[in-house]
Coordinates of C-alpha atoms in Angstrom, one line a residue:
X551 CA -39.6 38.8 -16.3
X552 CA -38.6 37.1 -13.1
X553 CA -36.9 33.8 -12.1
X554 CA -36.6 32.0 -8.8
X555 CA -33.2 32.1 -7.1
X556 CA -32.8 30.5 -3.7
X557 CA -36.5 31.0 -3.0
X558 CA -36.6 34.7 -4.0
X559 CA -38.0 36.2 -7.2
X560 CA -35.2 38.0 -9.2
X561 CA -35.8 40.4 -12.0
X562 CA -34.1 39.2 -15.2
X563 CA -33.8 42.8 -16.5
X564 CA -32.1 44.5 -13.6
X565 CA -31.0 41.6 -11.3
X566 CA -32.9 43.0 -8.3
X567 CA -34.8 40.7 -6.0
X568 CA -38.3 41.2 -4.8
X569 CA -39.2 40.5 -1.2
X570 CA -42.4 38.4 -1.7
X571 CA -43.4 36.1 -4.6
X572 CA -46.8 37.8 -5.3
X573 CA -48.3 39.0 -8.6
X574 CA -48.9 42.5 -7.2
X575 CA -45.3 42.9 -6.0
X576 CA -43.9 41.7 -9.3
X577 CA -46.2 43.9 -11.4
X578 CA -45.4 47.0 -9.3
X579 CA -41.6 46.4 -9.7
X580 CA -42.0 46.0 -13.5
X581 CA -44.2 49.1 -13.9
X582 CA -42.0 51.2 -11.7
X583 CA -38.6 50.3 -13.1
X584 CA -39.2 48.8 -16.5
X585 CA -42.3 50.5 -17.9
X586 CA -42.4 50.6 -21.6
X587 CA -39.7 47.9 -22.1
X588 CA -40.4 45.0 -24.4
X589 CA -44.0 46.2 -25.1
X590 CA -43.6 45.6 -28.8
X591 CA -42.7 42.0 -28.3
X592 CA -45.2 39.2 -28.7
X593 CA -45.5 36.3 -26.3
X594 CA -43.0 34.1 -28.2
X595 CA -40.4 36.8 -28.4
X596 CA -40.9 37.5 -24.7
X597 CA -40.3 33.9 -23.8
X598 CA -37.1 33.8 -26.0
X599 CA -35.8 37.0 -24.3
X600 CA -36.6 35.5 -20.9
X601 CA -34.6 32.3 -21.7
X602 CA -31.7 34.4 -23.0
X603 CA -31.7 36.5 -19.8
X604 CA -31.9 33.3 -17.6
X605 CA -28.8 31.9 -19.4
X606 CA -26.9 35.1 -18.8
X607 CA -27.8 35.1 -15.1
X608 CA -26.8 31.5 -14.7
X609 CA -23.5 32.2 -16.5
X610 CA -22.8 35.1 -14.1
X611 CA -23.7 33.0 -11.1
X612 CA -21.4 30.2 -12.4
X613 CA -18.5 32.6 -12.6
X614 CA -19.1 33.7 -9.0
X615 CA -19.4 30.1 -7.8
X616 CA -16.2 29.1 -9.6
X617 CA -14.3 32.1 -8.1
X618 CA -15.6 31.2 -4.7
X619 CA -14.7 27.5 -5.0
X620 CA -11.2 28.4 -6.3
X621 CA -10.7 30.8 -3.4
X622 CA -11.8 28.2 -0.9
X623 CA -9.6 25.6 -2.6
X624 CA -6.6 27.9 -2.3
X625 CA -7.3 28.4 1.5
X626 CA -7.7 24.7 2.0
X627 CA -4.4 24.0 0.1
X628 CA -2.6 26.4 2.4
X629 CA -4.0 24.6 5.5
X630 CA -2.9 21.2 4.1
X631 CA 0.6 22.4 3.4
X632 CA 0.9 24.1 6.8
X633 CA 0.0 20.8 8.4
X634 CA 2.6 18.9 6.3
X635 CA 5.3 21.5 7.1
X636 CA 4.5 21.1 10.8
X637 CA 4.6 17.3 10.6
X638 CA 8.0 17.4 8.9
X639 CA 9.5 19.9 11.4
X640 CA 10.2 22.5 8.8
X641 CA 10.4 26.2 9.5
X642 CA 7.6 28.6 8.7
X643 CA 9.6 30.1 5.8
X644 CA 9.4 26.7 4.0
X645 CA 6.1 27.8 2.5
X646 CA 7.7 30.4 0.3
X647 CA 10.1 27.7 -1.0
X648 CA 7.3 25.3 -1.7
X649 CA 5.3 27.9 -3.6
X650 CA 8.3 28.8 -5.8
X651 CA 8.7 25.1 -6.6
X652 CA 5.0 24.8 -7.4
X653 CA 5.0 27.8 -9.7
X654 CA 8.0 26.4 -11.6
X655 CA 6.3 23.0 -12.0
X656 CA 3.1 24.8 -13.1
X657 CA 5.0 26.8 -15.8
X658 CA 6.2 23.5 -17.3
X659 CA 3.1 21.3 -16.8
X660 CA 0.0 23.6 -16.9
X661 CA 1.0 27.3 -17.5
X662 CA -2.7 28.2 -18.0
X663 CA -3.3 27.4 -14.3
X664 CA -0.6 29.6 -12.9
X665 CA -3.0 32.1 -11.3
X666 CA -4.6 29.2 -9.3
X667 CA -1.2 28.4 -7.7
X668 CA -0.5 32.1 -7.2
X669 CA -3.7 32.3 -5.1
X670 CA -2.4 29.8 -2.6
X671 CA -0.9 31.9 0.2
X672 CA 2.2 30.3 1.8
X673 CA 4.0 33.3 3.3
X674 CA 5.7 32.9 6.7
X675 CA 2.9 34.7 8.5
X676 CA 0.2 32.7 6.8
X677 CA 1.9 29.4 7.6
X678 CA 2.2 30.5 11.3
X679 CA -1.4 31.5 11.4
X680 CA -2.6 28.3 9.8
X681 CA -0.6 26.2 12.2
X682 CA -2.1 28.0 15.2
X683 CA -5.6 27.5 13.8
X684 CA -4.9 23.8 13.2
X685 CA -3.6 23.4 16.7
X686 CA -6.7 25.2 18.2
X687 CA -8.9 22.9 16.1
X688 CA -7.2 19.8 17.5
X689 CA -7.5 21.2 21.1
X690 CA -11.2 21.8 20.6
X691 CA -11.7 18.3 19.4
X692 CA -9.8 16.9 22.4
X693 CA -11.9 19.0 24.8
X694 CA -15.1 17.7 23.1
X695 CA -13.8 14.1 23.4
X696 CA -12.8 14.7 27.0
X697 CA -16.4 15.2 28.0
X698 CA -17.1 11.6 27.0
X699 CA -14.2 10.1 28.9
X700 CA -15.2 7.7 31.7
X701 CA -11.6 7.2 32.7
X702 CA -8.3 9.0 31.8
X703 CA -4.6 8.9 32.8
X704 CA -1.7 11.3 32.4
X705 CA 2.0 10.9 31.4
X706 CA 4.2 13.7 32.5
X707 CA 7.9 14.4 31.8
X708 CA 10.2 17.4 31.7
X709 CA 13.2 18.4 29.6
X710 CA 15.1 21.5 28.7
X711 CA 15.1 22.9 25.1
X712 CA 17.9 24.5 23.2
X713 CA 17.3 27.8 25.1
X714 CA 17.5 26.0 28.5
X715 CA 13.8 26.6 29.1
X716 CA 12.2 23.6 31.0
X717 CA 9.4 22.2 28.9
X718 CA 6.7 20.2 30.7
X719 CA 5.1 17.6 28.5
X720 CA 1.7 16.3 29.5
X721 CA 0.0 13.5 27.5
X722 CA -3.6 12.2 28.1
X723 CA -4.9 8.8 27.4
X724 CA -8.7 8.7 27.7
X725 CA -11.3 6.0 27.3
X726 CA -15.0 6.8 26.4
X727 CA -18.1 4.8 27.1
X728 CA -17.6 2.7 23.9
X729 CA -14.1 1.8 25.2
X730 CA -12.4 3.7 22.4
X731 CA -8.9 5.0 23.4
X732 CA -7.8 8.6 22.6
X733 CA -4.1 9.3 23.2
X734 CA -3.0 12.9 22.6
X735 CA -0.8 15.7 23.8
X736 CA -2.7 17.6 26.5
X737 CA -0.2 20.5 26.8
X738 CA 3.4 21.5 26.5
X739 CA 4.1 24.1 29.2
X740 CA 7.3 26.2 29.4
X741 CA 8.6 26.7 32.9
X742 CA 10.9 29.7 33.2
X743 CA 11.5 29.5 36.9
X744 CA 11.9 26.5 39.3
X745 CA 10.6 23.0 38.5
X746 CA 9.7 21.8 42.0
X747 CA 6.9 19.4 42.7
X748 CA 4.6 22.3 43.5
X749 CA 5.5 24.1 40.2
X750 CA 4.8 20.9 38.2
X751 CA 1.5 20.4 40.1
X752 CA 0.3 23.9 39.3
X753 CA 0.9 23.4 35.6
X754 CA -0.7 20.0 35.5
X755 CA -3.7 21.1 37.6
X756 CA -4.2 24.2 35.3
X757 CA -4.2 22.0 32.2
X758 CA -6.7 19.5 33.7
X759 CA -9.1 22.4 34.7
X760 CA -8.7 24.2 31.3
X761 CA -9.7 21.0 29.5
X762 CA -12.7 20.6 31.9
X763 CA -11.6 17.1 32.9
X764 CA -13.1 15.9 36.2
X765 CA -10.6 14.7 38.9
X766 CA -13.0 11.9 39.8
X767 CA -12.1 10.2 36.5
X768 CA -8.3 10.4 36.8
X769 CA -7.0 6.9 37.1
X770 CA -3.2 6.9 36.8
X771 CA -0.2 9.1 36.6
X772 CA 3.1 8.0 34.9
X773 CA 6.3 10.0 35.3
X774 CA 10.0 9.7 34.7
X775 CA 10.6 8.9 38.4
X776 CA 12.5 12.2 39.2
X777 CA 12.2 13.4 42.9
X778 CA 10.1 16.4 41.8
X779 CA 7.7 14.0 40.3
X780 CA 7.6 11.2 42.9
X781 CA 8.5 12.9 46.2
X782 CA 6.4 11.4 49.0
X783 CA 5.5 14.8 50.5
X784 CA 6.0 17.6 47.9
X785 CA 6.3 15.7 44.6
X786 CA 3.8 15.9 41.8
X787 CA 2.2 12.5 42.6
X788 CA 1.7 13.5 46.3
X789 CA 0.2 16.9 45.3
X790 CA -2.3 15.3 42.9
X791 CA -3.3 12.8 45.5
X792 CA -4.0 15.6 47.9
X793 CA -6.1 17.4 45.2
X794 CA -8.1 14.2 44.6
X795 CA -8.8 13.9 48.4
X796 CA -10.0 17.5 48.4
X797 CA -12.3 16.7 45.5
X798 CA -13.6 13.7 47.6
X799 CA -12.4 11.1 45.2
X800 CA -12.5 7.7 46.9
X801 CA -10.4 5.8 44.4
X802 CA -6.6 5.9 45.0
X803 CA -4.5 7.3 42.2
X804 CA -2.2 4.7 40.6
X805 CA 1.2 6.2 40.1
X806 CA 3.9 4.5 38.0
X807 CA 7.6 5.1 37.3
X808 CA 8.0 4.7 33.5
X809 CA 8.6 1.0 32.8
X810 CA 11.2 1.7 30.1
X811 CA 13.2 3.9 32.5
X812 CA 13.0 1.2 35.1
X813 CA 14.3 -1.4 32.6
X814 CA 17.2 0.9 31.7
X815 CA 18.0 1.4 35.3
X816 CA 17.9 -2.4 36.0
X817 CA 20.7 -2.9 33.5
X818 CA 23.0 -0.8 35.7
X819 CA 22.8 -3.4 38.4
X820 CA 25.2 -5.5 36.4
X821 CA 28.0 -3.1 37.6
X822 CA 30.0 -3.4 34.4
X823 CA 30.7 0.2 33.7
X824 CA 34.4 -0.4 33.6
X825 CA 33.8 -2.4 30.4
X826 CA 31.9 0.4 28.7
X827 CA 34.5 2.9 29.8
X828 CA 37.3 1.0 28.1
X829 CA 35.2 0.5 24.9
X830 CA 34.2 4.2 24.9
X831 CA 37.8 5.3 25.2
X832 CA 38.7 3.1 22.2
X833 CA 35.8 4.3 20.1
X834 CA 36.6 8.0 21.0
X835 CA 40.2 7.5 20.0
X836 CA 39.0 6.5 16.5
X837 CA 36.1 8.8 16.1
X838 CA 37.3 12.0 17.9
X839 CA 40.0 12.8 15.3
X840 CA 39.1 13.0 11.6
X841 CA 42.4 11.5 10.4
X842 CA 42.1 8.5 12.7
X843 CA 38.5 8.0 11.6
X844 CA 39.3 8.1 7.9
X845 CA 42.2 5.8 8.3
X846 CA 40.2 3.3 10.4
X847 CA 37.4 3.1 7.7
X848 CA 40.0 2.7 5.0
X849 CA 41.7 0.0 7.1
X850 CA 38.4 -1.9 7.5
X851 CA 37.8 -1.6 3.8
X852 CA 41.2 -3.1 3.0
X853 CA 40.5 -6.0 5.3
X854 CA 37.0 -6.4 3.9
X855 CA 35.5 -6.4 7.4
X856 CA 31.9 -7.2 8.1
X857 CA 31.2 -3.6 9.3
X858 CA 32.6 -0.4 7.9
X859 CA 32.7 1.8 11.0
X860 CA 32.2 2.1 14.8
X861 CA 29.3 4.2 16.2
X862 CA 29.6 6.6 19.0
X863 CA 28.1 5.6 22.4
X864 CA 25.4 8.1 23.6
X865 CA 24.3 7.6 27.2
X866 CA 20.8 9.1 26.7
X867 CA 20.0 6.8 23.8
X868 CA 18.4 3.7 25.1
X869 CA 19.7 1.3 22.4
X870 CA 23.1 2.9 21.9
X871 CA 25.1 0.7 24.2
X872 CA 24.0 -2.5 22.6
X873 CA 24.8 -1.3 19.1
X874 CA 28.3 -0.1 20.2
X875 CA 29.1 -3.4 22.0
X876 CA 28.0 -5.5 19.1
X877 CA 30.1 -3.6 16.6
X878 CA 33.1 -3.6 18.9
X879 CA 32.8 -7.4 19.4
X880 CA 32.5 -8.0 15.7
X881 CA 35.5 -5.7 15.0
X882 CA 37.6 -6.7 18.0
X883 CA 40.5 -8.1 16.0
X884 CA 40.5 -5.3 13.4
X885 CA 40.4 -2.6 16.1
X886 CA 43.4 -4.1 18.0
X887 CA 45.4 -4.3 14.8
X888 CA 44.6 -0.6 14.1
X889 CA 45.6 0.4 17.6
X890 CA 48.9 -1.5 17.3
X891 CA 49.6 0.2 14.0
X892 CA 49.1 3.5 15.9
X893 CA 51.4 2.5 18.6
X894 CA 48.7 2.1 21.2
X895 CA 48.8 -0.5 24.0
X896 CA 46.2 -3.2 23.4
X897 CA 46.9 -5.3 26.5
X898 CA 43.5 -4.7 28.1
X899 CA 41.6 -5.1 24.8
X900 CA 43.2 -8.5 24.3
X901 CA 42.9 -9.6 27.9
X902 CA 40.8 -12.8 28.1
X903 CA 38.9 -11.7 31.2
X904 CA 38.0 -8.4 29.6
X905 CA 36.9 -10.1 26.4
X906 CA 34.7 -12.5 28.4
X907 CA 33.0 -9.6 30.2
X908 CA 32.5 -7.7 26.9
X909 CA 30.8 -10.7 25.3
X910 CA 28.5 -11.2 28.2
X911 CA 27.6 -7.5 28.4
X912 CA 27.1 -7.6 24.6
X913 CA 24.6 -10.5 24.8
X914 CA 22.7 -9.4 27.9
X915 CA 22.4 -5.8 26.5
X916 CA 21.1 -7.3 23.2
X917 CA 18.3 -9.1 25.2
X918 CA 17.5 -5.9 27.1
X919 CA 17.4 -3.9 23.9
X920 CA 15.0 -6.4 22.4
X921 CA 12.6 -6.0 25.3
X922 CA 13.1 -2.2 25.2
X923 CA 11.9 -2.2 21.6
X924 CA 8.8 -4.2 22.5
X925 CA 7.9 -1.7 25.2
X926 CA 8.2 1.3 22.9
X927 CA 5.5 2.7 20.6
X928 CA 2.2 4.5 20.7
X929 CA -1.0 2.9 21.9
X930 CA 0.7 0.3 24.1
X931 CA -1.7 -1.3 26.6
X932 CA -0.2 -1.5 30.1
X933 CA -1.2 -5.1 30.6
X934 CA 0.7 -6.1 27.5
X935 CA 3.8 -4.2 28.7
X936 CA 3.6 -6.0 32.0
X937 CA 3.4 -9.4 30.2
X938 CA 6.5 -8.4 28.2
X939 CA 8.4 -7.7 31.4
X940 CA 7.2 -10.9 33.1
X941 CA 8.3 -12.9 30.1
X942 CA 11.7 -11.4 30.3
X943 CA 11.9 -12.2 34.0
X944 CA 11.1 -15.8 33.3
X945 CA 13.8 -15.8 30.6
X946 CA 16.3 -14.5 33.2
X947 CA 15.5 -17.5 35.4
X948 CA 16.1 -19.9 32.5
X949 CA 19.3 -18.1 31.5
X950 CA 20.7 -18.2 35.0
X951 CA 20.1 -22.0 35.2
X952 CA 21.6 -22.6 31.8
X953 CA 24.6 -20.4 32.5
X954 CA 25.4 -22.4 35.6
X955 CA 25.4 -25.5 33.5
X956 CA 27.6 -23.8 30.9
X957 CA 24.8 -23.8 28.4
X958 CA 25.2 -20.7 26.3
X959 CA 22.5 -21.3 23.7
X960 CA 21.0 -17.8 24.2
X961 CA 24.4 -16.0 24.5
X962 CA 25.9 -16.3 21.0
X963 CA 28.8 -13.9 21.6
X964 CA 29.7 -15.7 24.8
X965 CA 29.6 -19.1 23.0
X966 CA 31.9 -17.7 20.3
X967 CA 34.4 -16.5 22.9
X968 CA 34.2 -19.7 24.9
X969 CA 35.0 -21.7 21.8
X970 CA 38.2 -19.6 21.4
X971 CA 39.2 -19.9 25.1
X972 CA 39.8 -22.9 27.4
X973 CA 36.7 -24.0 29.2
X974 CA 38.2 -23.2 32.6
X975 CA 38.7 -19.5 31.7
X976 CA 35.2 -18.6 30.8
X977 CA 33.5 -17.5 34.1
X978 CA 30.0 -18.9 33.6
X979 CA 29.4 -19.0 37.4
X980 CA 30.2 -15.3 37.8
X981 CA 27.9 -14.4 34.9
X982 CA 25.1 -16.5 36.4
X983 CA 25.4 -14.5 39.6
X984 CA 25.1 -11.3 37.6
X985 CA 22.0 -12.6 35.9
X986 CA 20.6 -13.4 39.4
X987 CA 21.3 -9.8 40.5
X988 CA 19.6 -8.5 37.4
X989 CA 16.5 -10.6 38.1
X990 CA 16.4 -9.4 41.7
X991 CA 16.6 -5.8 40.5
X992 CA 13.7 -6.3 38.1
X993 CA 11.6 -7.7 40.9
X994 CA 12.5 -4.8 43.2
X995 CA 12.0 -2.0 40.7
X996 CA 8.8 -3.4 39.1
X997 CA 7.0 -4.2 42.3
X998 CA 4.4 -1.5 41.6
X999 CA 3.4 -3.3 38.4
X1000 CA 3.5 -6.7 40.1
X1001 CA 1.0 -5.3 42.7
X1002 CA -1.5 -4.6 39.9
X1003 CA -1.2 -8.0 38.1
X1004 CA -4.7 -9.1 39.2
X1005 CA -6.1 -5.9 37.7
X1006 CA -4.2 -6.5 34.4
X1007 CA -5.4 -10.1 34.3
X1008 CA -9.0 -8.8 34.1
X1009 CA -8.2 -7.2 30.8
X1010 CA -5.7 -9.6 29.3
X1011 CA -7.4 -12.9 30.2
X1012 CA -10.7 -12.5 32.1
X1013 CA -11.7 -16.1 31.4
X1014 CA -8.8 -17.4 33.5
X1015 CA -9.3 -15.1 36.5
X1016 CA -10.2 -16.7 39.8
X1017 CA -13.7 -15.5 40.7
X1018 CA -13.3 -16.0 44.5
X1019 CA -10.2 -13.9 44.7
X1020 CA -11.7 -11.1 42.7
X1021 CA -13.5 -8.0 44.2
X1022 CA -17.1 -8.8 45.2
X1023 CA -18.4 -6.1 42.8
X1024 CA -17.0 -8.1 39.9
X1025 CA -17.8 -11.7 40.9
X1026 CA -21.3 -12.0 39.4
X1027 CA -20.3 -10.4 36.2
X1028 CA -17.2 -12.6 35.9
X1029 CA -19.2 -15.8 36.3
X1030 CA -21.6 -14.6 33.6
X1031 CA -18.7 -13.8 31.3
X1032 CA -16.8 -17.0 31.9
X1033 CA -19.9 -19.1 31.2
X1034 CA -20.8 -17.2 28.0
X1035 CA -19.6 -19.3 25.0
X1036 CA -20.3 -16.5 22.5
X1037 CA -18.0 -14.1 24.3
X1038 CA -15.3 -16.8 24.6
X1039 CA -15.4 -17.2 20.8
X1040 CA -15.2 -13.4 20.4
X1041 CA -12.2 -13.2 22.7
X1042 CA -10.5 -15.9 20.7
X1043 CA -11.2 -14.1 17.5
X1044 CA -10.3 -10.5 18.3
X1045 CA -7.7 -10.9 21.1
X1046 CA -7.4 -9.3 24.6
X1047 CA -6.8 -5.7 23.5
X1048 CA -10.0 -5.4 21.4
X1049 CA -12.2 -7.8 23.4
X1050 CA -13.1 -5.2 26.0
X1051 CA -15.2 -3.3 23.5
X1052 CA -17.4 -6.3 23.1
X1053 CA -18.3 -6.6 26.8
X1054 CA -22.1 -6.1 27.0
X1055 CA -23.8 -3.2 28.8
X1056 CA -25.1 -5.8 31.3
X1057 CA -21.6 -6.0 32.7
X1058 CA -21.0 -2.3 33.7
X1059 CA -18.4 -3.1 36.4
X1060 CA -16.2 -5.1 34.1
X1061 CA -16.5 -2.4 31.4
X1062 CA -15.5 0.3 34.0
X1063 CA -12.6 -1.9 35.1
X1064 CA -11.5 -2.4 31.5
X1065 CA -11.7 1.3 30.8
X1066 CA -9.5 2.2 33.7
X1067 CA -6.9 -0.3 32.7
X1068 CA -7.0 0.7 29.1
X1069 CA -6.5 4.4 30.1
X1070 CA -3.2 3.7 32.0
X1071 CA 0.2 4.7 30.6
X1072 CA 2.9 2.2 31.1
X1073 CA 5.7 4.6 30.1
X1074 CA 6.5 8.2 29.2
X1075 CA 7.5 7.1 25.7
X1076 CA 5.2 9.7 24.1
X1077 CA 6.9 12.5 26.2
X1078 CA 10.4 11.3 25.1
X1079 CA 9.2 11.2 21.5
X1080 CA 7.8 14.7 21.8
X1081 CA 11.2 16.0 23.2
X1082 CA 12.9 14.5 20.2
X1083 CA 10.4 16.4 17.9
X1084 CA 11.1 19.5 20.0
X1085 CA 14.8 19.3 19.4
X1086 CA 14.1 19.0 15.6
X1087 CA 11.9 22.1 15.7
X1088 CA 13.6 24.4 18.2
X1089 CA 17.3 24.3 17.1
X1090 CA 20.2 26.7 17.5
X1091 CA 19.0 28.3 14.2
X1092 CA 15.4 28.6 15.5
X1093 CA 16.0 29.3 19.2
X1094 CA 13.6 32.3 19.1
X1095 CA 10.6 30.1 18.3
X1096 CA 7.9 31.3 20.7
X1097 CA 6.3 28.9 23.2
X1098 CA 2.9 29.3 21.5
X1099 CA 4.3 28.4 18.0
X1100 CA 6.3 25.5 19.4
X1101 CA 3.2 24.2 21.2
X1102 CA 1.2 24.4 18.0
X1103 CA 3.8 22.6 15.9
X1104 CA 4.2 19.8 18.4
X1105 CA 0.5 19.3 18.9
X1106 CA 0.0 18.9 15.1
X1107 CA 3.1 16.7 14.6
X1108 CA 2.3 14.4 17.6
X1109 CA -1.4 14.0 16.8
X1110 CA -2.4 10.4 16.4
X1111 CA -6.0 9.8 17.4
X1112 CA -7.2 13.2 16.1
X1113 CA -6.9 14.9 12.7
X1114 CA -7.5 18.6 12.0
X1115 CA -10.9 19.3 10.4
X1116 CA -9.6 21.5 7.6
X1117 CA -13.0 21.8 5.9
X1118 CA -14.5 23.3 9.1
X1119 CA -11.6 25.8 9.3
X1120 CA -12.1 26.9 5.7
X1121 CA -15.8 27.3 6.3
X1122 CA -15.1 29.4 9.5
X1123 CA -12.7 31.6 7.5
X1124 CA -15.3 32.1 4.8
X1125 CA -18.0 33.2 7.3
X1126 CA -15.5 35.5 9.0
X1127 CA -14.7 37.2 5.6
X1128 CA -18.4 37.5 4.8
X1129 CA -19.3 39.0 8.2
X1130 CA -16.3 41.4 7.9
X1131 CA -17.4 42.5 4.4
X1132 CA -21.0 43.1 5.6
X1133 CA -19.9 45.3 8.5
X1134 CA -18.0 47.5 6.0

């Protein structure tokens, strides 16, 4: 009595398999091991016995399959929870807490399934191991994608963690032949010694080589503008340019200072620090002492003020200054009354000249913050960021002209203050000069982006590009593009950012140009965002978090274009367990 299992004959009496499905082999097995069994049965009884044994075999196989599927489901669940714990910046020990919660819920909802929940391993060591495997899987996917990149750029920034270890953040933005963009963390490297341009170059170069990325396809490098990054002789940019020359790369590396940093630095050209110092002192008087803070909030509540509190000003937060200025302007009267009740001199806070400067700074900072928010975010195309800045520069020209005519349409705080003061007091000419200085600073600092405007135009609006002034290698393809009505309709339908993917293969030069522009970083926003995640994960309570575990956590939590292949990881673990068992 035999049945076929996975292409092999299996004896229903003893469960052993026979090598070859031949009558001789089957008869020999039966006569050798089961001689004399079932001889008294007729054919019908033999068939009934065979069917009964088959059902028993299938039942046993079902139990094994069920146990196997439950085991794999438990492993998969532990991977899923490890990923979620990493994304939420929770410690490794959070797994034990989650399991306790699951068991308590299980006891109430489905007590008969308790063993299934017990099988899910969420210990500290398991979560740490799962996170490392998830990170390795993401890195392997990135290496595989990197082989298809036809252009890529890097964004590099450095910051110290809670243990004063310098952490070098390196992000990659690569574009494949289909013009799909991949934007991921390349590496986070701890630097225990110096952080000179040479040290930074060694780390970046090691990462590029480890990921098997060709230097010939490196298009751009965006940094925070620090001397170690941008030094003309020994900075990171200079070192990478030297490396590209050694690799016989004919194309010049395009290096940018983060456009968001540039915008923040432009604001300092207004030279109105004295206004912020006065406001900061006032806010600190209220917020630094608990009693003053409580009394101030109670005072605002009694007056039914529009806002219930004043925020601290934090220099490193891009939007902090605008928020503090706006709240201080809205609560200027209430703040002065509170200070007077405390016996503090409010002469400066009530000074008309100071109030005018505060309102101007409040309005112009509000405009700067609005642009800052437009420049932030993942997946930003550099040509769109350039357009945002150009629009702001055009606005500055308009605001300057309107300010000289005492037209405060776009400066609501200034308009409110002007209505409260005599016309002769509000210094519109002085503020128009400051807007002019700000515009000049934008032109100076963003000259690198201005020099690439023709390159950006090829991506943002290729149908409006002047063919004669374009590079000769692009002229024929541009003519074909601009005369193609179908492509014009597609451009109108999908927009500039997506249109590049629809460029036909008959326009290889335009596709290459588009890939290079799409690969560029306009800012180091992703690096700054990663440092914020780093501070959430490596705190004073978790200062001993190893560099490897920190890297794993941040790779998982910052992943955007890629997702861990958990099914593949579960399958690998199953094969590993099977091979280990067979060796024993």
